[in-house]
Amino acid sequence: MGPFSGVYLEFLLRRVVHDLGNSISGINSLSDYHLRSGVSDPGLEESLRLIRESAELSRELLVAVGDLLQPAETEEELVHAQALIEEAAKILSLLLPRSIKLETTGGERNNAVISVLRGDFLRKMLALVAMDLGGLRVPSGTIRLDCAPEGQHVRVVYRSMAGSASKLRERAPALLTDLSSSAQVSGTVEGETFVLTVIFPLVELFEGQG
């Protein structure tokens, strides 16, 4: 497609996201209007509820895609590590096939703050999953995102029991570099499980906050 393929594809995707977003908003609003007005037919009411729920999930997906299409930031920002992991998990849950189980750990006790290129982290986590599952005709298994403070650092772990570990072994660590000026990335294989670890310096730890 030549040197302008990236510009062309980005423009095309932005237009698709924009127009689909408008259409889905209309479907959501119309179905919600009829449900609020009252529907005497139970079958029709259930159909409208399913349409509204499907439209809302589609809207969330388009919002996530739109955010990921924003220009990459150049400045790191301070974020709660657990909130970042949960944001990544929400995006992944909208895109992963149903045959993949997504788990997260960390919980309310994890109040650690890190400095990171937030948007870049989300994009690269998505690219990591795409690399992990690429080439698998019917992907299945479990992907888990862990996050926990350890001393003066915060450990973020991507653990995949879904893809081909050997395929990720060499390329995956390089994918998540440059997320932070002082983050360290490493990858290991434990049997059939691929484990990618990113260690961020701890900036702050707020007590009693979730």
Coordinates of N, CA and C in Angstrom, one line a residue:
M1 N 0.8 -1.2 0.0 CA 0.0 0.0 0.0 C 0.8 1.3 0.0
G2 N 2.2 1.1 0.1 CA 3.0 2.3 0.0 C 3.2 3.0 1.3
P3 N 4.0 4.1 1.3 CA 4.4 4.8 2.5 C 3.2 5.5 3.2
F4 N 2.1 5.7 2.5 CA 0.9 6.4 3.1 C -0.1 5.4 3.7
S5 N 0.2 4.1 3.8 CA -0.7 3.1 4.2 C -1.1 3.4 5.7
G6 N -0.2 3.8 6.5 CA -0.5 4.0 7.9 C -1.5 5.2 8.1
V7 N -1.3 6.3 7.3 CA -2.2 7.4 7.4 C -3.6 7.0 6.9
Y8 N -3.6 6.3 5.8 CA -4.8 5.8 5.2 C -5.6 5.0 6.2
L9 N -5.0 4.0 6.8 CA -5.7 3.1 7.7 C -6.1 3.8 8.9
E10 N -5.4 4.7 9.4 CA -5.8 5.5 10.6 C -7.0 6.3 10.3
F11 N -7.0 7.0 9.2 CA -8.1 7.8 8.8 C -9.4 6.9 8.6
L12 N -9.2 5.8 7.9 CA -10.3 4.9 7.7 C -10.9 4.4 9.1
L13 N -10.0 4.0 10.0 CA -10.5 3.5 11.3 C -11.2 4.5 12.1
R14 N -10.6 5.8 12.1 CA -11.3 6.9 12.8 C -12.7 7.1 12.3
R15 N -12.8 7.1 10.9 CA -14.2 7.3 10.4 C -15.1 6.2 10.7
V16 N -14.6 5.0 10.7 CA -15.5 3.9 11.1 C -15.9 4.0 12.5
V17 N -15.0 4.3 13.4 CA -15.3 4.4 14.8 C -16.3 5.5 15.0
H18 N -16.1 6.7 14.3 CA -17.0 7.8 14.5 C -18.4 7.5 14.0
D19 N -18.6 6.9 12.8 CA -19.9 6.7 12.2 C -20.6 5.5 12.9
L20 N -19.9 4.5 13.3 CA -20.5 3.4 14.1 C -20.9 3.9 15.4
G21 N -20.1 4.8 16.0 CA -20.5 5.3 17.3 C -21.8 6.1 17.3
N22 N -22.0 6.9 16.2 CA -23.3 7.6 16.1 C -24.4 6.6 15.9
S23 N -24.2 5.6 15.0 CA -25.3 4.6 14.8 C -25.7 3.9 16.1
I24 N -24.7 3.5 16.8 CA -24.9 2.7 18.0 C -25.6 3.6 19.1
S25 N -25.2 4.8 19.2 CA -25.9 5.7 20.1 C -27.4 5.9 19.8
G26 N -27.7 5.9 18.5 CA -29.1 6.0 18.1 C -29.8 4.7 18.4
I27 N -29.2 3.6 18.2 CA -29.9 2.3 18.6 C -30.1 2.2 20.1
N28 N -29.1 2.6 20.8 CA -29.2 2.6 22.3 C -30.3 3.5 22.8
S29 N -30.3 4.8 22.3 CA -31.3 5.8 22.7 C -32.8 5.3 22.3
L30 N -32.9 4.8 21.1 CA -34.3 4.4 20.6 C -34.8 3.2 21.4
S31 N -34.0 2.2 21.7 CA -34.4 1.1 22.5 C -34.7 1.5 23.9
D32 N -33.9 2.4 24.5 CA -34.1 2.8 25.8 C -35.4 3.6 25.9
Y33 N -35.7 4.4 24.9 CA -36.9 5.2 24.9 C -38.2 4.3 24.9
H34 N -38.2 3.3 24.1 CA -39.3 2.4 24.0 C -39.5 1.6 25.3
L35 N -38.4 1.2 25.9 CA -38.4 0.5 27.2 C -39.0 1.4 28.3
R36 N -38.6 2.7 28.3 CA -39.1 3.6 29.3 C -40.6 3.9 29.1
S37 N -41.0 3.9 27.8 CA -42.4 4.2 27.5 C -43.3 3.1 27.9
G38 N -42.8 1.9 28.0 CA -43.6 0.7 28.4 C -43.9 -0.1 27.1
V39 N -43.6 -1.4 27.2 CA -43.9 -2.3 26.1 C -44.8 -3.4 26.7
S40 N -45.9 -3.7 26.0 CA -46.9 -4.6 26.5 C -46.5 -6.1 26.1
D41 N -45.7 -6.2 25.1 CA -45.4 -7.6 24.6 C -44.1 -8.0 25.3
P42 N -44.1 -9.0 26.2 CA -42.9 -9.5 26.9 C -41.8 -9.9 26.0
G43 N -42.1 -10.5 24.9 CA -41.0 -10.9 24.0 C -40.3 -9.7 23.3
L44 N -41.1 -8.7 23.0 CA -40.6 -7.5 22.4 C -39.7 -6.8 23.4
E45 N -40.2 -6.8 24.6 CA -39.5 -6.1 25.7 C -38.1 -6.7 25.9
E46 N -38.1 -8.0 26.0 CA -36.8 -8.7 26.2 C -35.9 -8.5 25.0
S47 N -36.4 -8.5 23.8 CA -35.6 -8.2 22.6 C -35.0 -6.8 22.7
L48 N -35.8 -5.8 23.1 CA -35.3 -4.5 23.2 C -34.2 -4.4 24.3
R49 N -34.4 -5.1 25.4 CA -33.3 -5.1 26.4 C -32.0 -5.7 25.9
L50 N -32.1 -6.8 25.1 CA -30.9 -7.4 24.5 C -30.2 -6.4 23.6
I51 N -31.1 -5.7 22.8 CA -30.5 -4.8 21.8 C -29.8 -3.6 22.5
R52 N -30.4 -3.1 23.6 CA -29.8 -2.1 24.4 C -28.5 -2.5 25.0
E53 N -28.5 -3.7 25.6 CA -27.3 -4.2 26.2 C -26.2 -4.4 25.2
S54 N -26.5 -4.9 24.1 CA -25.5 -5.1 23.0 C -25.0 -3.8 22.5
A55 N -25.9 -2.8 22.3 CA -25.5 -1.5 21.9 C -24.5 -0.8 22.9
E56 N -24.8 -1.0 24.2 CA -24.0 -0.4 25.2 C -22.6 -1.0 25.2
L57 N -22.5 -2.3 25.1 CA -21.2 -3.0 25.0 C -20.4 -2.5 23.8
S58 N -21.1 -2.4 22.7 CA -20.5 -1.9 21.4 C -20.0 -0.5 21.6
R59 N -20.8 0.3 22.3 CA -20.4 1.7 22.5 C -19.1 1.8 23.4
E60 N -19.0 0.9 24.4 CA -17.9 0.9 25.3 C -16.6 0.5 24.5
L61 N -16.8 -0.5 23.6 CA -15.7 -0.9 22.7 C -15.2 0.2 21.8
L62 N -16.1 0.9 21.2 CA -15.8 2.0 20.3 C -15.1 3.1 21.1
V63 N -15.5 3.4 22.3 CA -14.9 4.4 23.1 C -13.5 4.0 23.4
A64 N -13.3 2.8 23.8 CA -11.9 2.3 24.0 C -11.0 2.3 22.8
V65 N -11.6 1.9 21.7 CA -10.8 2.0 20.4 C -10.4 3.5 20.1
G66 N -11.4 4.4 20.3 CA -11.2 5.8 20.0 C -10.1 6.3 20.9
D67 N -10.1 5.9 22.2 CA -9.0 6.4 23.1 C -7.6 5.9 22.6
L68 N -7.6 4.6 22.2 CA -6.3 4.0 21.8 C -5.8 4.7 20.5
L69 N -6.7 5.3 19.7 CA -6.3 5.9 18.5 C -5.7 7.3 18.7
Q70 N -5.8 7.8 19.9 CA -5.3 9.2 20.2 C -3.8 9.2 20.0
P71 N -3.2 10.3 19.6 CA -1.8 10.4 19.5 C -1.0 10.0 20.8
A72 N 0.1 9.3 20.6 CA 0.9 8.9 21.7 C 1.4 10.0 22.5
E73 N 1.3 10.0 23.8 CA 1.8 11.0 24.7 C 3.3 11.0 24.8
T74 N 3.9 12.1 25.1 CA 5.3 12.2 25.2 C 5.8 12.3 26.7
E75 N 4.9 12.6 27.6 CA 5.2 12.8 29.0 C 4.6 11.7 29.8
E76 N 5.4 11.2 30.7 CA 4.9 10.2 31.7 C 3.9 10.9 32.6
E77 N 2.9 10.1 33.2 CA 2.0 10.7 34.2 C 2.0 9.7 35.4
L78 N 1.5 10.3 36.5 CA 1.4 9.5 37.7 C 0.1 8.8 37.8
V79 N 0.1 7.5 37.9 CA -1.2 6.8 37.9 C -1.2 5.7 39.0
H80 N -2.3 5.4 39.6 CA -2.4 4.2 40.5 C -2.2 3.0 39.6
A81 N -1.2 2.2 40.0 CA -0.9 1.0 39.2 C -2.1 0.0 39.1
Q82 N -2.9 -0.2 40.2 CA -4.0 -1.1 40.1 C -5.1 -0.5 39.2
A83 N -5.3 0.8 39.2 CA -6.3 1.4 38.3 C -5.9 1.2 36.8
L84 N -4.6 1.3 36.6 CA -4.1 1.1 35.2 C -4.3 -0.3 34.7
I85 N -4.0 -1.3 35.6 CA -4.2 -2.7 35.3 C -5.7 -3.0 35.0
E86 N -6.6 -2.4 35.8 CA -8.0 -2.6 35.7 C -8.5 -2.0 34.4
E87 N -7.9 -0.8 34.0 CA -8.3 -0.2 32.7 C -7.9 -1.1 31.6
A88 N -6.7 -1.6 31.6 CA -6.2 -2.5 30.6 C -7.1 -3.7 30.5
A89 N -7.4 -4.3 31.6 CA -8.3 -5.5 31.7 C -9.6 -5.2 31.1
K90 N -10.2 -4.0 31.3 CA -11.5 -3.7 30.8 C -11.5 -3.7 29.2
I91 N -10.4 -3.0 28.7 CA -10.2 -3.0 27.2 C -10.1 -4.4 26.7
L92 N -9.2 -5.2 27.3 CA -9.0 -6.5 26.8 C -10.2 -7.4 26.8
S93 N -11.0 -7.2 27.9 CA -12.2 -8.0 28.0 C -13.2 -7.7 26.9
L94 N -13.2 -6.5 26.3 CA -14.1 -6.1 25.2 C -13.6 -6.7 23.9
L95 N -12.3 -7.1 23.8 CA -11.8 -7.6 22.6 C -11.4 -9.1 22.5
L96 N -11.2 -9.6 23.7 CA -10.8 -11.1 23.7 C -11.9 -12.0 23.3
P97 N -11.6 -13.1 22.7 CA -12.7 -14.1 22.4 C -13.2 -14.7 23.7
R98 N -14.4 -15.2 23.6 CA -15.0 -15.7 24.8 C -14.3 -17.0 25.3
S99 N -13.5 -17.6 24.5 CA -12.8 -18.8 24.9 C -11.6 -18.5 25.8
I100 N -11.2 -17.2 25.9 CA -10.1 -16.8 26.7 C -10.7 -16.2 28.0
K101 N -10.2 -16.8 29.1 CA -10.6 -16.2 30.5 C -9.5 -15.2 30.9
L102 N -10.0 -14.0 31.3 CA -9.1 -13.0 31.7 C -9.3 -12.8 33.2
E103 N -8.2 -12.8 34.0 CA -8.2 -12.6 35.4 C -7.3 -11.4 35.8
T104 N -7.6 -10.7 36.9 CA -6.8 -9.7 37.4 C -6.7 -9.9 38.9
T105 N -5.5 -9.5 39.5 CA -5.3 -9.5 40.9 C -4.7 -8.2 41.4
G106 N -4.7 -8.0 42.6 CA -4.2 -6.7 43.2 C -5.1 -6.2 44.3
G107 N -6.3 -5.9 44.0 CA -7.3 -5.6 45.0 C -7.1 -4.2 45.6
E108 N -8.0 -3.9 46.5 CA -8.1 -2.5 47.1 C -6.8 -2.2 47.9
R109 N -6.1 -3.1 48.4 CA -4.9 -2.8 49.2 C -3.7 -2.3 48.4
N110 N -3.8 -2.4 47.1 CA -2.8 -1.9 46.2 C -3.0 -0.5 45.9
N111 N -2.3 0.4 46.6 CA -2.5 1.9 46.4 C -1.3 2.5 45.8
A112 N -0.4 1.7 45.2 CA 0.9 2.2 44.7 C 0.7 3.1 43.5
V113 N 1.5 4.1 43.4 CA 1.5 5.1 42.3 C 2.8 4.9 41.5
I114 N 2.7 4.9 40.2 CA 3.9 4.8 39.3 C 3.9 5.9 38.3
S115 N 5.0 6.1 37.7 CA 5.1 7.1 36.6 C 5.2 6.3 35.3
V116 N 4.3 6.5 34.3 CA 4.3 5.7 33.1 C 3.6 6.5 32.0
L117 N 3.9 6.1 30.8 CA 3.2 6.5 29.6 C 1.9 5.7 29.6
R118 N 0.9 6.3 30.1 CA -0.4 5.5 30.3 C -0.9 5.0 29.0
G119 N -1.1 5.8 28.0 CA -1.7 5.4 26.7 C -0.8 4.4 26.1
D120 N 0.5 4.6 26.2 CA 1.4 3.6 25.5 C 1.3 2.3 26.2
F121 N 1.1 2.3 27.5 CA 1.0 1.0 28.3 C -0.2 0.2 27.8
L122 N -1.4 0.9 27.6 CA -2.6 0.3 27.2 C -2.4 -0.3 25.8
R123 N -1.8 0.5 24.9 CA -1.6 0.1 23.5 C -0.7 -1.1 23.4
K124 N 0.3 -1.1 24.2 CA 1.3 -2.2 24.2 C 0.8 -3.5 24.8
M125 N -0.1 -3.3 25.8 CA -0.7 -4.5 26.4 C -1.6 -5.2 25.4
L126 N -2.3 -4.4 24.6 CA -3.2 -4.9 23.5 C -2.3 -5.6 22.4
A127 N -1.2 -4.9 22.1 CA -0.3 -5.5 21.1 C 0.3 -6.8 21.6
L128 N 0.6 -6.9 22.9 CA 1.1 -8.1 23.6 C 0.1 -9.3 23.4
V129 N -1.1 -9.0 23.7 CA -2.2 -10.0 23.6 C -2.3 -10.5 22.1
A130 N -2.3 -9.5 21.2 CA -2.4 -9.8 19.8 C -1.2 -10.7 19.4
M131 N 0.0 -10.4 19.9 CA 1.1 -11.3 19.6 C 1.0 -12.6 20.2
D132 N 0.4 -12.7 21.4 CA 0.3 -13.9 22.1 C -0.7 -14.9 21.4
L133 N -1.8 -14.3 21.0 CA -2.9 -15.1 20.4 C -2.8 -15.2 18.9
G134 N -1.9 -14.4 18.2 CA -1.8 -14.5 16.8 C -1.4 -15.8 16.3
G135 N -2.1 -16.3 15.3 CA -1.8 -17.6 14.7 C -2.5 -18.7 15.3
L136 N -3.2 -18.5 16.4 CA -4.0 -19.6 17.0 C -5.4 -19.6 16.4
R137 N -5.8 -20.6 15.9 CA -7.1 -20.7 15.2 C -8.2 -20.6 16.2
V138 N -8.1 -21.3 17.3 CA -9.1 -21.3 18.3 C -8.4 -21.1 19.6
P139 N -8.1 -19.8 20.0 CA -7.4 -19.6 21.2 C -8.2 -19.9 22.4
S140 N -7.6 -20.5 23.4 CA -8.3 -20.8 24.7 C -7.3 -20.8 25.8
G141 N -7.8 -20.8 27.0 CA -6.9 -20.7 28.2 C -7.2 -19.5 29.0
T142 N -6.2 -19.1 29.8 CA -6.3 -18.0 30.7 C -5.2 -17.0 30.6
I143 N -5.5 -15.7 30.7 CA -4.5 -14.6 30.7 C -4.8 -13.9 32.0
R144 N -3.7 -13.7 32.8 CA -3.9 -13.0 34.1 C -2.9 -11.8 34.2
L145 N -3.5 -10.7 34.7 CA -2.7 -9.5 35.0 C -2.6 -9.3 36.5
D146 N -1.4 -9.3 37.0 CA -1.1 -9.1 38.4 C -0.4 -7.8 38.6
C147 N -0.7 -7.2 39.8 CA 0.0 -6.0 40.1 C 0.2 -5.9 41.7
A148 N 1.4 -5.7 42.1 CA 1.6 -5.6 43.5 C 2.9 -4.8 43.9
P149 N 2.8 -4.0 44.9 CA 4.0 -3.3 45.4 C 4.9 -4.2 46.1
E150 N 6.2 -4.1 45.9 CA 7.3 -4.9 46.6 C 8.4 -3.9 47.0
G151 N 8.4 -3.5 48.2 CA 9.4 -2.6 48.7 C 9.3 -1.3 48.0
Q152 N 10.4 -0.9 47.3 CA 10.4 0.4 46.6 C 10.0 0.3 45.1
H153 N 9.4 -0.9 44.7 CA 9.0 -1.1 43.3 C 7.6 -1.6 43.3
V154 N 7.0 -1.6 42.0 CA 5.7 -2.1 41.8 C 5.9 -3.2 40.6
R155 N 5.5 -4.4 40.9 CA 5.7 -5.4 39.9 C 4.3 -5.7 39.2
V156 N 4.4 -5.5 37.8 CA 3.2 -5.8 37.0 C 3.6 -7.0 36.2
V157 N 2.7 -8.0 36.2 CA 3.0 -9.3 35.6 C 1.8 -9.7 34.6
Y158 N 2.2 -10.0 33.4 CA 1.3 -10.6 32.4 C 1.6 -12.1 32.4
R159 N 0.7 -12.9 32.7 CA 0.9 -14.4 32.7 C -0.1 -15.0 31.7
S160 N 0.4 -15.6 30.7 CA -0.4 -16.2 29.7 C -0.3 -17.7 29.6
M161 N -1.5 -18.4 29.8 CA -1.6 -19.8 29.6 C -2.5 -20.1 28.4
A162 N -2.4 -19.2 27.4 CA -3.3 -19.3 26.2 C -2.6 -19.4 24.9
G163 N -1.4 -18.8 24.8 CA -0.7 -18.8 23.5 C 0.5 -19.7 23.4
S164 N 1.3 -19.4 22.4 CA 2.6 -20.2 22.2 C 3.7 -19.5 22.9
A165 N 4.2 -20.1 24.0 CA 5.2 -19.4 24.8 C 6.5 -19.2 24.0
S166 N 6.9 -20.1 23.2 CA 8.1 -19.9 22.4 C 8.1 -18.8 21.5
K167 N 6.9 -18.5 20.9 CA 6.7 -17.3 20.0 C 7.0 -16.0 20.7
L168 N 6.6 -16.0 22.0 CA 6.7 -14.7 22.7 C 8.1 -14.5 23.4
R169 N 8.8 -15.6 23.6 CA 10.0 -15.6 24.5 C 10.9 -14.4 24.1
E170 N 11.2 -14.2 22.9 CA 12.3 -13.3 22.5 C 11.7 -11.9 22.2
R171 N 10.5 -11.8 21.6 CA 10.0 -10.5 21.2 C 9.2 -9.7 22.2
A172 N 8.5 -10.4 23.1 CA 7.6 -9.7 24.0 C 8.3 -8.7 24.9
P173 N 9.5 -9.0 25.6 CA 10.1 -8.0 26.5 C 10.4 -6.7 25.8
A174 N 10.9 -6.8 24.5 CA 11.2 -5.6 23.8 C 9.9 -4.7 23.5
L175 N 8.8 -5.4 23.4 CA 7.6 -4.7 23.1 C 7.2 -3.7 24.2
L176 N 7.5 -4.0 25.5 CA 7.0 -3.2 26.6 C 8.1 -2.3 27.2
T177 N 9.2 -2.1 26.4 CA 10.2 -1.2 26.8 C 9.8 0.2 26.6
D178 N 10.4 1.2 27.2 CA 10.1 2.6 27.0 C 8.8 3.0 27.6
L179 N 8.2 2.2 28.4 CA 7.0 2.7 29.1 C 7.2 3.7 30.2
S180 N 8.4 3.6 30.7 CA 8.8 4.5 31.8 C 10.4 4.6 31.7
S181 N 10.9 5.7 32.1 CA 12.3 6.0 32.0 C 13.1 5.0 32.8
S182 N 12.5 4.4 33.8 CA 13.3 3.5 34.7 C 12.7 2.1 34.9
A183 N 11.8 1.7 34.1 CA 11.1 0.4 34.2 C 12.1 -0.7 33.7
Q184 N 11.9 -1.9 34.3 CA 12.7 -3.0 33.8 C 11.8 -4.1 33.4
V185 N 12.1 -4.7 32.2 CA 11.2 -5.7 31.6 C 11.9 -7.0 31.5
S186 N 11.3 -8.1 31.8 CA 11.9 -9.4 31.6 C 10.8 -10.4 31.3
G187 N 11.2 -11.5 30.6 CA 10.2 -12.5 30.2 C 10.8 -13.9 30.5
T188 N 9.9 -14.8 30.9 CA 10.4 -16.2 31.2 C 9.3 -17.1 30.8
V189 N 9.6 -18.4 30.6 CA 8.7 -19.4 30.3 C 8.7 -20.5 31.4
E190 N 7.5 -20.7 31.9 CA 7.4 -21.7 33.0 C 6.5 -22.8 32.5
G191 N 7.1 -23.9 31.9 CA 6.3 -24.9 31.3 C 5.6 -24.4 30.1
E192 N 4.2 -24.4 30.1 CA 3.4 -23.9 29.0 C 3.0 -22.5 29.2
T193 N 3.5 -21.9 30.3 CA 3.0 -20.5 30.7 C 4.1 -19.5 30.4
F194 N 3.7 -18.4 29.7 CA 4.7 -17.3 29.5 C 4.4 -16.2 30.5
V195 N 5.5 -15.7 31.1 CA 5.3 -14.7 32.2 C 6.2 -13.5 31.8
L196 N 5.6 -12.4 31.6 CA 6.2 -11.1 31.3 C 6.1 -10.2 32.5
T197 N 7.2 -9.7 33.0 CA 7.2 -8.9 34.2 C 7.8 -7.5 33.9
V198 N 7.1 -6.5 34.4 CA 7.5 -5.1 34.3 C 7.6 -4.5 35.7
I199 N 8.8 -4.1 36.0 CA 9.1 -3.5 37.4 C 9.2 -2.0 37.3
F200 N 8.3 -1.3 37.9 CA 8.3 0.1 38.0 C 8.8 0.6 39.3
P201 N 9.6 1.7 39.4 CA 9.9 2.3 40.7 C 8.6 2.8 41.4
L202 N 8.5 2.6 42.6 CA 7.3 3.1 43.4 C 7.5 4.6 43.6
V203 N 6.5 5.4 43.2 CA 6.5 6.8 43.4 C 5.9 7.2 44.8
E204 N 4.7 6.7 45.0 CA 4.1 6.9 46.3 C 3.2 5.7 46.7
L205 N 2.9 5.6 47.9 CA 2.0 4.6 48.4 C 1.0 5.3 49.4
F206 N -0.3 5.5 49.0 CA -1.2 6.2 49.8 C -2.0 5.2 50.7
E207 N -1.9 5.4 51.9 CA -2.5 4.5 52.9 C -4.0 4.8 52.9
G208 N -4.8 3.7 53.0 CA -6.3 3.8 53.2 C -7.0 4.3 52.0
Q209 N -6.4 4.2 50.8 CA -7.1 4.6 49.6 C -7.1 3.4 48.6
G210 N -8.2 3.3 47.8 CA -8.4 2.2 46.9 C -8.0 2.6 45.5

